Amino acid sequence: MKKSKRKFFQQQLKKLNESEKKQLYKRAANLRKASQVGAMNRKHSFRSKIDHRSNWDNVTNFEKKKKAPKMDIDDWALKVLEEEGIQTLRETCRHREDLGEYSEKHYGMIEEVMPAECLVYSEGSDVRCIIGPEFSMTQKSDLAVGDNVYFSYSKHGTAVLHSVEQRKSCISRPDPTKAGIERVTAANVDKAVIVAAIKRPELRPSLIDRYLIAAQKGGVEPVICVNKIDLINDSAREKEMEILKAYQEIGLDVVECSAENGSGLYELKKSLASSRSVFVGHSGTGKTSLLNRLCPNVDAQTGSVHNGTGLGRHTTKNSKLYQIENNIWIIDTPGIREFGLWDMNPDDLKWYFEEFDYFAENCRYSDCSHTHEPGCAVKQAVQSGDISRTRYESYLRILETISKNSS
Ligand SMILES: Nc1nc2c(ncn2[C@@H]2O[C@H](COP(=O)(O)OP(=O)(O)OP(=O)(O)O)[C@@H](O)[C@H]2O)c(=O)[nH]1
Ligand SMILES: [Mg+2]
Ligand SMILES: [Zn+2]
């Protein structure tokens, strides 16, 4: 720690009592743990890059120097103090003391996460829980809609969330603003409904492919839902459907529907039966409109798409869980602009395009990346139309992005 910072740090420490200090170091340790996970992922991709070169001498000096400076626990504690301030720390301690040691634990499921609090569904009612600043810096990865949690009531009747159960499945992506931090879109979901629009905004197969990979990684069954089919006539529809045929051929459920005129909604609802699903996709594709249509009581806010560009306006701000029927739960999520892939090694990407497997056995090289190698049977299958060109091009595009990010 720099001398000037150390002085500030020691001054701040003097202002804290013992329990506040304990809380500070606990949160510093949590923060360090979260950053180590990120660092491990970055290191993994760095190593695999090195392994591809003949030896360490071929790695540039810049890359060798790229190691992050070493931080001890005081540095992490300083980071907590700088980013949150002493006041928030005091509030957590107050709530903790209020709770006492023998407060009864309650169990529930997160319906919505807001800054510093969340809505929990517990024993048939909604409970507003404060989440305490120890989660605030890692909140986006530690807490997600669908998480099963424990909370207790303070002496003053405030519900305070204190622990999260391990997840069975999730959809996650890298935080677009903080490198190395995972952002979990939804937890413990059975299905991810990838909502694409046939038009306004344009159909983007590469986004569908990214979500398919995230779903496979997170142990979630994907369903493709193509909305707004009322916007095109039959001849234009044939061309778009040709692209979607590739997904049906690899055994995925593709549902065409319109939240506007209601067509296909029966099929969509059938595919959601007895499950908890998350609606994901670009902004403006109609995720919230579909939810409203499936359950008119919900009436969540929708927004028009931009007239010129046909892009959505990011109307939904927070992910939220809704119960549609006894056994159908849907998580509506904010539309995204770009969907990055969390923890993806470029060498592993090809395994997520399962239709490549059959042909890859005949590639000349067993570790063929299906990009530049001679004798590549996957490329031949693309030429002959046995593998969809759109899917292959999206493989190349994703590979390029994740290789760039991991270098
Ligand atoms: N023509 C047509 N318009 C639709 C359909 N579904 C939704 N829309 C319109 O598309 C616009 C965006 O709908 P939303 O439901 O807000 O889209 P969203 O995916 O929830 O958007 P974000 O919350 O920004 O992610 C609204 O103007 C809807 O009326 C449809 O099936 N057909
Ligand atoms: Mg929405
Ligand atoms: Zn190959």
CSV table of C-alpha atoms and ligand atoms in Angstrom, one decimal:
chain,number,residue,atom,x,y,z
A,1,MET,CA,0.0,0.0,0.0
A,2,LYS,CA,1.3,3.5,-0.9
A,3,LYS,CA,2.4,5.6,2.1
A,4,SER,CA,-0.2,8.3,1.5
A,5,LYS,CA,-3.0,5.7,1.3
A,6,ARG,CA,-1.7,3.9,4.5
A,7,LYS,CA,-2.1,7.1,6.5
A,8,PHE,CA,-5.7,7.5,5.3
A,9,PHE,CA,-6.4,3.8,5.9
A,10,GLN,CA,-5.1,4.0,9.5
A,11,GLN,CA,-7.2,7.1,10.2
A,12,GLN,CA,-10.3,5.3,9.0
A,13,LEU,CA,-9.5,2.2,11.0
A,14,LYS,CA,-9.3,4.3,14.2
A,15,LYS,CA,-12.9,5.4,13.7
A,16,LEU,CA,-14.2,1.8,13.8
A,17,ASN,CA,-15.1,-0.2,16.8
A,18,GLU,CA,-14.1,-3.9,17.1
A,19,SER,CA,-17.3,-5.3,15.5
A,20,GLU,CA,-17.1,-2.9,12.6
A,21,LYS,CA,-13.4,-3.8,12.0
A,22,LYS,CA,-14.4,-7.5,12.0
A,23,GLN,CA,-17.1,-6.7,9.4
A,24,LEU,CA,-14.6,-4.7,7.3
A,25,TYR,CA,-12.1,-7.5,7.1
A,26,LYS,CA,-14.8,-10.1,6.4
A,27,ARG,CA,-15.9,-8.1,3.4
A,28,ALA,CA,-12.3,-7.5,2.3
A,29,ALA,CA,-11.8,-11.3,2.3
A,30,ASN,CA,-15.0,-11.8,0.3
A,31,LEU,CA,-13.9,-9.2,-2.3
A,32,ARG,CA,-10.5,-10.8,-2.6
A,33,LYS,CA,-12.1,-14.2,-3.1
A,34,ALA,CA,-14.4,-12.8,-5.9
A,35,SER,CA,-11.4,-11.3,-7.6
A,36,GLN,CA,-9.3,-14.5,-7.4
A,37,VAL,CA,-12.0,-16.4,-9.3
A,38,GLY,CA,-11.7,-13.7,-12.1
A,39,ALA,CA,-7.9,-13.8,-12.0
A,40,MET,CA,-7.9,-17.6,-12.2
A,41,ASN,CA,-10.0,-17.4,-15.4
A,42,ARG,CA,-7.7,-14.8,-16.9
A,43,LYS,CA,-4.6,-16.8,-15.9
A,44,HIS,CA,-6.1,-20.0,-17.5
A,45,SER,CA,-6.6,-18.3,-20.8
A,46,PHE,CA,-3.2,-16.7,-20.6
A,47,ARG,CA,-1.6,-20.1,-20.0
A,48,SER,CA,-3.4,-21.7,-22.8
A,49,LYS,CA,-2.2,-19.0,-25.1
A,50,ILE,CA,1.4,-19.6,-24.0
A,51,ASP,CA,1.0,-23.4,-24.4
A,52,HIS,CA,0.2,-22.8,-28.1
A,53,ARG,CA,3.6,-21.1,-28.6
A,54,SER,CA,6.7,-23.3,-28.8
A,55,ASN,CA,8.2,-21.9,-25.6
A,56,TRP,CA,8.2,-19.1,-23.0
A,57,ASP,CA,10.7,-17.1,-25.0
A,58,ASN,CA,8.1,-16.4,-27.7
A,59,VAL,CA,5.9,-14.7,-25.2
A,60,THR,CA,6.3,-10.9,-25.4
A,61,ASN,CA,7.8,-9.0,-22.5
A,62,PHE,CA,4.5,-7.0,-22.4
A,63,GLU,CA,2.6,-10.2,-21.7
A,64,LYS,CA,5.1,-11.4,-19.1
A,65,LYS,CA,4.7,-8.1,-17.2
A,66,LYS,CA,0.9,-8.2,-17.3
A,67,LYS,CA,0.7,-9.8,-13.8
A,68,ALA,CA,-1.5,-7.8,-11.5
A,69,PRO,CA,0.2,-6.1,-8.5
A,70,LYS,CA,0.1,-8.2,-5.3
A,71,MET,CA,-2.5,-7.0,-2.8
A,72,ASP,CA,-2.7,-7.9,0.8
A,73,ILE,CA,-5.8,-8.0,3.0
A,74,ASP,CA,-5.3,-4.3,4.1
A,75,ASP,CA,-5.3,-3.3,0.4
A,76,TRP,CA,-8.7,-5.0,0.0
A,77,ALA,CA,-10.0,-3.5,3.2
A,78,LEU,CA,-9.0,-0.1,1.9
A,79,LYS,CA,-10.8,-0.8,-1.4
A,80,VAL,CA,-14.0,-1.6,0.6
A,81,LEU,CA,-13.6,1.7,2.6
A,82,GLU,CA,-13.0,3.7,-0.6
A,83,GLU,CA,-15.8,2.3,-2.6
A,84,GLU,CA,-18.5,2.2,0.2
A,85,GLY,CA,-17.5,4.5,2.9
A,86,ILE,CA,-17.7,4.0,6.7
A,87,GLN,CA,-21.4,4.8,7.0
A,88,THR,CA,-22.6,1.7,5.1
A,89,LEU,CA,-20.3,-0.4,7.1
A,90,ARG,CA,-21.8,0.9,10.4
A,91,GLU,CA,-25.3,0.2,9.1
A,92,THR,CA,-24.5,-3.5,8.4
A,93,CYS,CA,-23.1,-3.9,11.9
A,94,ARG,CA,-26.2,-2.3,13.5
A,95,HIS,CA,-28.5,-4.7,11.6
A,96,ARG,CA,-26.3,-7.6,12.6
A,97,GLU,CA,-26.4,-6.6,16.3
A,98,ASP,CA,-30.2,-6.2,16.0
A,99,LEU,CA,-30.5,-9.7,14.7
A,100,GLY,CA,-29.0,-11.3,17.8
A,101,GLU,CA,-27.8,-14.9,17.9
A,102,TYR,CA,-31.0,-16.7,18.3
A,103,SER,CA,-33.1,-15.1,15.6
A,104,GLU,CA,-35.2,-17.7,13.7
A,105,LYS,CA,-34.1,-18.5,10.2
A,106,HIS,CA,-36.7,-18.3,7.3
A,107,TYR,CA,-36.4,-19.8,3.9
A,108,GLY,CA,-37.4,-18.3,0.6
A,109,MET,CA,-36.7,-17.6,-3.1
A,110,ILE,CA,-35.5,-14.3,-4.5
A,111,GLU,CA,-38.0,-12.7,-6.8
A,112,GLU,CA,-36.2,-9.4,-7.5
A,113,VAL,CA,-32.9,-7.8,-6.6
A,114,MET,CA,-32.7,-4.1,-6.1
A,115,PRO,CA,-29.7,-2.0,-4.9
A,116,ALA,CA,-29.2,-3.0,-1.2
A,117,GLU,CA,-32.5,-5.0,-0.9
A,118,CYS,CA,-34.4,-7.8,-2.5
A,119,LEU,CA,-37.9,-9.2,-2.6
A,120,VAL,CA,-38.1,-12.8,-1.4
A,121,TYR,CA,-41.1,-15.1,-1.8
A,122,SER,CA,-41.5,-17.1,1.4
A,123,GLU,CA,-44.4,-19.2,2.6
A,124,GLY,CA,-46.9,-17.6,0.2
A,125,SER,CA,-46.0,-14.0,0.7
A,126,ASP,CA,-43.5,-11.4,-0.5
A,127,VAL,CA,-40.9,-10.2,2.0
A,128,ARG,CA,-38.7,-7.2,1.5
A,129,CYS,CA,-35.2,-8.1,2.8
A,130,ILE,CA,-32.2,-5.8,3.2
A,131,ILE,CA,-29.1,-7.5,1.9
A,132,GLY,CA,-26.4,-5.6,3.8
A,133,PRO,CA,-23.3,-4.2,2.2
A,134,GLU,CA,-21.3,-7.3,2.6
A,135,PHE,CA,-23.1,-8.5,-0.5
A,136,SER,CA,-23.1,-5.2,-2.2
A,137,MET,CA,-19.8,-5.4,-4.1
A,138,THR,CA,-20.4,-9.0,-5.2
A,139,GLN,CA,-24.2,-8.7,-5.3
A,140,LYS,CA,-24.5,-9.2,-9.1
A,141,SER,CA,-22.8,-12.6,-8.8
A,142,ASP,CA,-23.7,-13.7,-5.3
A,143,LEU,CA,-27.4,-13.0,-5.5
A,144,ALA,CA,-29.7,-13.6,-8.4
A,145,VAL,CA,-33.4,-14.0,-9.0
A,146,GLY,CA,-34.3,-17.6,-8.4
A,147,ASP,CA,-31.7,-18.1,-5.6
A,148,ASN,CA,-32.9,-19.9,-2.5
A,149,VAL,CA,-32.0,-17.9,0.5
A,150,TYR,CA,-32.2,-17.7,4.3
A,151,PHE,CA,-33.2,-14.5,6.2
A,152,SER,CA,-34.1,-13.5,9.7
A,153,TYR,CA,-36.1,-10.6,11.3
A,154,SER,CA,-34.3,-8.0,13.4
A,155,LYS,CA,-35.7,-6.7,16.8
A,156,HIS,CA,-37.2,-3.9,14.8
A,157,GLY,CA,-39.0,-6.3,12.4
A,158,THR,CA,-36.6,-5.7,9.5
A,159,ALA,CA,-35.9,-8.8,7.4
A,160,VAL,CA,-32.2,-9.3,6.7
A,161,LEU,CA,-30.9,-11.7,4.2
A,162,HIS,CA,-27.8,-13.6,5.4
A,163,SER,CA,-27.1,-16.7,3.3
A,164,VAL,CA,-27.6,-18.2,-0.2
A,165,GLU,CA,-28.0,-21.8,-1.0
A,166,GLN,CA,-25.8,-23.4,-3.7
A,167,ARG,CA,-27.3,-23.1,-7.2
A,168,LYS,CA,-28.5,-26.0,-9.2
A,169,SER,CA,-28.3,-24.1,-12.5
A,170,CYS,CA,-27.9,-20.6,-13.8
A,171,ILE,CA,-27.5,-18.3,-16.8
A,172,SER,CA,-24.6,-16.0,-16.4
A,173,ARG,CA,-22.3,-13.7,-18.3
A,174,PRO,CA,-19.2,-11.5,-17.6
A,175,ASP,CA,-19.9,-8.1,-16.1
A,176,PRO,CA,-19.6,-5.7,-19.1
A,177,THR,CA,-18.0,-3.0,-16.9
A,178,LYS,CA,-15.9,-5.0,-14.4
A,179,ALA,CA,-13.4,-7.6,-15.8
A,180,GLY,CA,-13.3,-10.9,-14.1
A,181,ILE,CA,-16.7,-10.6,-12.3
A,182,GLU,CA,-19.6,-12.9,-13.1
A,183,ARG,CA,-23.1,-11.5,-13.4
A,184,VAL,CA,-25.8,-14.1,-12.9
A,185,THR,CA,-29.0,-13.3,-14.9
A,186,ALA,CA,-31.1,-16.1,-13.2
A,187,ALA,CA,-30.6,-19.0,-10.9
A,188,ASN,CA,-32.2,-22.4,-10.4
A,189,VAL,CA,-34.0,-22.3,-13.7
A,190,ASP,CA,-35.1,-25.3,-15.7
A,191,LYS,CA,-35.4,-23.5,-19.1
A,192,ALA,CA,-34.0,-20.5,-20.8
A,193,VAL,CA,-36.4,-19.1,-23.4
A,194,ILE,CA,-34.3,-17.2,-25.9
A,195,VAL,CA,-36.7,-14.6,-27.2
A,196,ALA,CA,-35.8,-13.3,-30.7
A,197,ALA,CA,-37.9,-11.2,-32.9
A,198,ILE,CA,-38.3,-12.0,-36.6
A,199,LYS,CA,-38.2,-8.2,-37.3
A,200,ARG,CA,-37.8,-5.0,-35.3
A,201,PRO,CA,-35.2,-5.8,-34.0
A,202,GLU,CA,-33.7,-8.0,-36.7
A,203,LEU,CA,-33.1,-11.7,-36.0
A,204,ARG,CA,-29.5,-12.1,-34.8
A,205,PRO,CA,-28.5,-15.8,-34.9
A,206,SER,CA,-25.1,-15.2,-33.3
A,207,LEU,CA,-26.9,-13.9,-30.1
A,208,ILE,CA,-29.0,-17.1,-30.1
A,209,ASP,CA,-25.8,-19.1,-30.3
A,210,ARG,CA,-24.3,-17.3,-27.4
A,211,TYR,CA,-27.3,-17.9,-25.2
A,212,LEU,CA,-27.3,-21.6,-26.3
A,213,ILE,CA,-23.7,-21.9,-25.0
A,214,ALA,CA,-24.5,-20.1,-21.7
A,215,ALA,CA,-27.5,-22.4,-21.2
A,216,GLN,CA,-25.5,-25.5,-21.8
A,217,LYS,CA,-22.7,-24.3,-19.4
A,218,GLY,CA,-25.3,-23.4,-16.7
A,219,GLY,CA,-27.2,-26.7,-16.9
A,220,VAL,CA,-30.3,-25.1,-18.3
A,221,GLU,CA,-32.5,-26.4,-21.2
A,222,PRO,CA,-32.8,-23.9,-24.0
A,223,VAL,CA,-36.0,-23.1,-26.0
A,224,ILE,CA,-35.9,-20.7,-28.9
A,225,CYS,CA,-38.9,-18.4,-29.2
A,226,VAL,CA,-39.3,-16.3,-32.4
A,227,ASN,CA,-41.7,-13.5,-31.6
A,228,LYS,CA,-43.4,-10.9,-33.8
A,229,ILE,CA,-44.3,-13.3,-36.7
A,230,ASP,CA,-47.3,-11.0,-37.4
A,231,LEU,CA,-44.8,-8.6,-38.9
A,232,ILE,CA,-43.8,-10.6,-42.0
A,233,ASN,CA,-45.6,-12.2,-44.8
A,234,ASP,CA,-45.3,-15.9,-45.8
A,235,SER,CA,-42.6,-15.5,-48.4
A,236,ALA,CA,-40.3,-13.5,-46.2
A,237,ARG,CA,-41.0,-15.9,-43.4
A,238,GLU,CA,-39.7,-18.8,-45.3
A,239,LYS,CA,-36.2,-17.2,-45.6
A,240,GLU,CA,-36.0,-16.5,-41.9
A,241,MET,CA,-37.3,-19.9,-41.0
A,242,GLU,CA,-34.5,-21.5,-43.1
A,243,ILE,CA,-32.0,-20.0,-40.6
A,244,LEU,CA,-34.0,-21.4,-37.7
A,245,LYS,CA,-34.2,-24.9,-39.3
A,246,ALA,CA,-30.6,-25.4,-38.2
A,247,TYR,CA,-31.7,-25.2,-34.6
A,248,GLN,CA,-34.5,-27.7,-35.1
A,249,GLU,CA,-32.1,-30.0,-36.8
A,250,ILE,CA,-29.9,-30.1,-33.7
A,251,GLY,CA,-33.0,-31.1,-31.7
A,252,LEU,CA,-34.0,-27.7,-30.1
A,253,ASP,CA,-37.5,-26.6,-29.5
A,254,VAL,CA,-38.3,-23.6,-31.8
A,255,VAL,CA,-41.6,-21.9,-31.1
A,256,GLU,CA,-42.9,-19.2,-33.5
A,257,CYS,CA,-45.4,-16.8,-31.9
A,258,SER,CA,-46.8,-13.3,-31.7
A,259,ALA,CA,-47.6,-11.4,-28.5
A,260,GLU,CA,-49.5,-9.1,-30.7
A,261,ASN,CA,-52.1,-11.4,-32.1
A,262,GLY,CA,-51.7,-14.4,-29.7
A,263,SER,CA,-50.6,-17.0,-32.3
A,264,GLY,CA,-48.3,-19.7,-31.0
A,265,LEU,CA,-48.8,-18.8,-27.4
A,266,TYR,CA,-50.5,-22.1,-26.6
A,267,GLU,CA,-47.4,-23.9,-27.8
A,268,LEU,CA,-45.2,-21.5,-25.9
A,269,LYS,CA,-47.1,-22.1,-22.7
A,270,LYS,CA,-47.1,-25.9,-23.3
A,271,SER,CA,-43.3,-25.8,-23.4
A,272,LEU,CA,-43.1,-23.9,-20.1
A,273,ALA,CA,-45.4,-26.3,-18.2
A,274,SER,CA,-44.1,-27.5,-14.8
A,275,SER,CA,-41.0,-25.5,-14.9
A,276,ARG,CA,-39.2,-22.3,-13.9
A,277,SER,CA,-38.0,-20.4,-17.0
A,278,VAL,CA,-36.1,-17.3,-17.8
A,279,PHE,CA,-36.9,-15.0,-20.8
A,280,VAL,CA,-33.6,-13.7,-22.3
A,281,GLY,CA,-32.7,-11.8,-25.4
A,282,HIS,CA,-32.2,-8.4,-27.0
A,283,SER,CA,-34.1,-5.4,-25.9
A,284,GLY,CA,-37.4,-5.0,-27.7
A,285,THR,CA,-37.9,-8.5,-28.8
A,286,GLY,CA,-41.1,-8.7,-26.8
A,287,LYS,CA,-40.1,-10.7,-23.6
A,288,THR,CA,-42.4,-8.6,-21.3
A,289,SER,CA,-45.2,-8.5,-23.9
A,290,LEU,CA,-45.2,-12.3,-24.0
A,291,LEU,CA,-45.2,-12.5,-20.2
A,292,ASN,CA,-48.2,-10.1,-20.0
A,293,ARG,CA,-50.0,-12.0,-22.7
A,294,LEU,CA,-49.4,-15.3,-20.9
A,295,CYS,CA,-50.6,-13.8,-17.7
A,296,PRO,CA,-52.8,-10.7,-18.1
A,297,ASN,CA,-52.7,-10.1,-14.3
A,298,VAL,CA,-49.1,-9.2,-14.5
A,299,ASP,CA,-49.3,-6.1,-16.7
A,300,ALA,CA,-45.5,-5.3,-16.5
A,301,GLN,CA,-44.2,-2.3,-18.4
A,302,THR,CA,-43.4,-2.6,-22.1
A,303,GLY,CA,-41.8,0.0,-24.4
A,304,SER,CA,-41.9,0.8,-28.1
A,305,VAL,CA,-38.9,0.1,-30.3
A,306,HIS,CA,-37.0,2.9,-31.9
A,307,ASN,CA,-38.7,3.9,-35.2
A,308,GLY,CA,-35.6,4.2,-37.3
A,309,THR,CA,-33.3,1.5,-36.0
A,310,GLY,CA,-35.9,-1.0,-34.8
A,311,LEU,CA,-33.9,-1.4,-31.6
A,312,GLY,CA,-35.5,-1.7,-28.1
A,313,ARG,CA,-35.3,0.9,-25.5
A,314,HIS,CA,-34.2,-1.2,-22.5
A,315,THR,CA,-37.6,-0.9,-20.8
A,316,THR,CA,-37.3,-3.7,-18.2
A,317,LYS,CA,-34.7,-2.5,-15.6
A,318,ASN,CA,-34.6,-5.5,-13.2
A,319,SER,CA,-35.0,-9.2,-13.5
A,320,LYS,CA,-38.2,-10.3,-11.8
A,321,LEU,CA,-39.9,-13.6,-11.1
A,322,TYR,CA,-43.6,-14.1,-11.8
A,323,GLN,CA,-45.9,-17.0,-11.0
A,324,ILE,CA,-48.1,-17.5,-14.1
A,325,GLU,CA,-49.9,-20.6,-12.8
A,326,ASN,CA,-49.5,-23.1,-10.0
A,327,ASN,CA,-46.6,-24.8,-11.7
A,328,ILE,CA,-45.3,-22.2,-14.2
A,329,TRP,CA,-42.8,-19.5,-13.1
A,330,ILE,CA,-41.2,-17.0,-15.5
A,331,ILE,CA,-38.3,-14.7,-14.9
A,332,ASP,CA,-38.4,-11.6,-17.1
A,333,THR,CA,-35.0,-10.0,-17.6
A,334,PRO,CA,-33.7,-6.7,-19.1
A,335,GLY,CA,-32.8,-6.9,-22.7
A,336,ILE,CA,-29.1,-6.8,-23.5
A,337,ARG,CA,-27.1,-5.2,-26.2
A,338,GLU,CA,-24.2,-7.7,-26.3
A,339,PHE,CA,-24.0,-11.0,-24.5
A,340,GLY,CA,-20.5,-12.1,-23.5
A,341,LEU,CA,-19.6,-15.6,-22.5
A,342,TRP,CA,-18.5,-16.2,-18.9
A,343,ASP,CA,-15.4,-18.4,-18.3
A,344,MET,CA,-15.0,-19.7,-21.9
A,345,ASN,CA,-11.7,-21.0,-23.1
A,346,PRO,CA,-11.4,-20.6,-27.0
A,347,ASP,CA,-10.2,-24.2,-27.3
A,348,ASP,CA,-13.4,-25.5,-25.7
A,349,LEU,CA,-15.8,-23.4,-27.8
A,350,LYS,CA,-16.2,-26.1,-30.6
A,351,TRP,CA,-17.6,-28.6,-28.1
A,352,TYR,CA,-20.7,-26.3,-27.7
A,353,PHE,CA,-21.5,-26.7,-31.4
A,354,GLU,CA,-22.5,-30.3,-31.2
A,355,GLU,CA,-23.4,-30.7,-34.9
A,356,PHE,CA,-19.6,-30.3,-35.6
A,357,ASP,CA,-18.8,-33.5,-33.6
A,358,TYR,CA,-19.9,-36.0,-36.2
A,359,PHE,CA,-17.7,-34.4,-38.9
A,360,ALA,CA,-14.8,-33.4,-36.7
A,361,GLU,CA,-13.8,-37.1,-36.3
A,362,ASN,CA,-12.6,-36.9,-39.9
A,363,CYS,CA,-10.5,-33.7,-39.6
A,364,ARG,CA,-6.8,-34.3,-40.4
A,365,TYR,CA,-5.7,-32.9,-37.0
A,366,SER,CA,-7.3,-34.2,-33.8
A,367,ASP,CA,-7.1,-30.8,-32.2
A,368,CYS,CA,-8.5,-29.0,-35.3
A,369,SER,CA,-10.1,-25.7,-34.5
A,370,HIS,CA,-12.0,-25.8,-37.8
A,371,THR,CA,-10.6,-22.4,-38.8
A,372,HIS,CA,-7.4,-22.5,-40.9
A,373,GLU,CA,-6.3,-26.1,-40.8
A,374,PRO,CA,-6.0,-28.1,-44.1
A,375,GLY,CA,-8.2,-31.2,-44.3
A,376,CYS,CA,-10.9,-29.9,-42.0
A,377,ALA,CA,-14.0,-32.0,-42.4
A,378,VAL,CA,-16.2,-29.4,-40.6
A,379,LYS,CA,-15.4,-26.8,-43.2
A,380,GLN,CA,-16.2,-29.3,-45.9
A,381,ALA,CA,-19.5,-30.1,-44.3
A,382,VAL,CA,-20.3,-26.3,-44.3
A,383,GLN,CA,-19.4,-26.3,-48.1
A,384,SER,CA,-21.7,-29.2,-48.8
A,385,GLY,CA,-24.5,-27.7,-46.7
A,386,ASP,CA,-24.4,-30.5,-44.0
A,387,ILE,CA,-23.6,-27.9,-41.4
A,388,SER,CA,-25.5,-24.6,-41.4
A,389,ARG,CA,-23.3,-21.7,-42.7
A,390,THR,CA,-24.9,-19.3,-40.3
A,391,ARG,CA,-24.0,-21.5,-37.3
A,392,TYR,CA,-20.4,-21.9,-38.6
A,393,GLU,CA,-20.0,-18.2,-39.1
A,394,SER,CA,-21.3,-17.5,-35.7
A,395,TYR,CA,-18.8,-20.0,-34.3
A,396,LEU,CA,-16.0,-18.1,-36.0
A,397,ARG,CA,-17.3,-14.7,-34.7
A,398,ILE,CA,-17.6,-15.9,-31.1
A,399,LEU,CA,-14.1,-17.6,-31.3
A,400,GLU,CA,-12.6,-14.3,-32.5
A,401,THR,CA,-14.2,-12.4,-29.7
A,402,ILE,CA,-13.3,-14.8,-26.9
A,403,SER,CA,-9.7,-15.2,-28.2
A,404,LYS,CA,-9.3,-11.4,-28.2
A,405,ASN,CA,-10.7,-11.1,-24.7
A,406,SER,CA,-8.4,-13.8,-23.3
A,407,SER,CA,-5.3,-12.4,-24.9
B,1,LIG,N1,-45.9,-6.4,-33.9
B,1,LIG,C1,-45.5,-6.9,-32.8
B,1,LIG,N2,-45.0,-6.1,-31.8
B,1,LIG,C2,-44.7,-6.7,-30.6
B,1,LIG,C3,-44.9,-8.1,-30.4
B,1,LIG,N3,-44.4,-8.3,-29.1
B,1,LIG,C4,-44.0,-7.1,-28.6
B,1,LIG,N4,-44.2,-6.2,-29.5
B,1,LIG,C5,-43.8,-4.7,-29.4
B,1,LIG,O1,-42.4,-4.6,-29.2
B,1,LIG,C6,-42.1,-3.5,-28.3
B,1,LIG,C7,-41.2,-4.0,-27.3
B,1,LIG,O2,-41.8,-5.0,-26.4
B,1,LIG,P1,-41.3,-5.3,-24.9
B,1,LIG,O3,-42.2,-6.4,-24.5
B,1,LIG,O4,-41.2,-4.1,-24.1
B,1,LIG,O5,-39.9,-5.9,-25.3
B,1,LIG,P2,-38.8,-6.5,-24.2
B,1,LIG,O6,-38.1,-7.6,-24.9
B,1,LIG,O7,-39.4,-6.7,-22.9
B,1,LIG,O8,-37.8,-5.2,-24.1
B,1,LIG,P3,-36.8,-4.8,-22.9
B,1,LIG,O9,-37.5,-4.8,-21.6
B,1,LIG,O10,-36.2,-3.5,-23.3
B,1,LIG,O11,-35.7,-5.9,-22.9
B,1,LIG,C8,-43.5,-3.0,-27.8
B,1,LIG,O12,-43.8,-1.9,-28.6
B,1,LIG,C9,-44.4,-4.2,-28.1
B,1,LIG,O13,-45.7,-3.7,-28.3
B,1,LIG,C10,-45.4,-8.9,-31.4
B,1,LIG,O14,-45.6,-10.1,-31.3
B,1,LIG,N5,-45.7,-8.3,-32.6
B,2,MG,MG,-39.0,-6.0,-21.0
B,3,ZN,ZN,-11.7,-29.3,-38.5
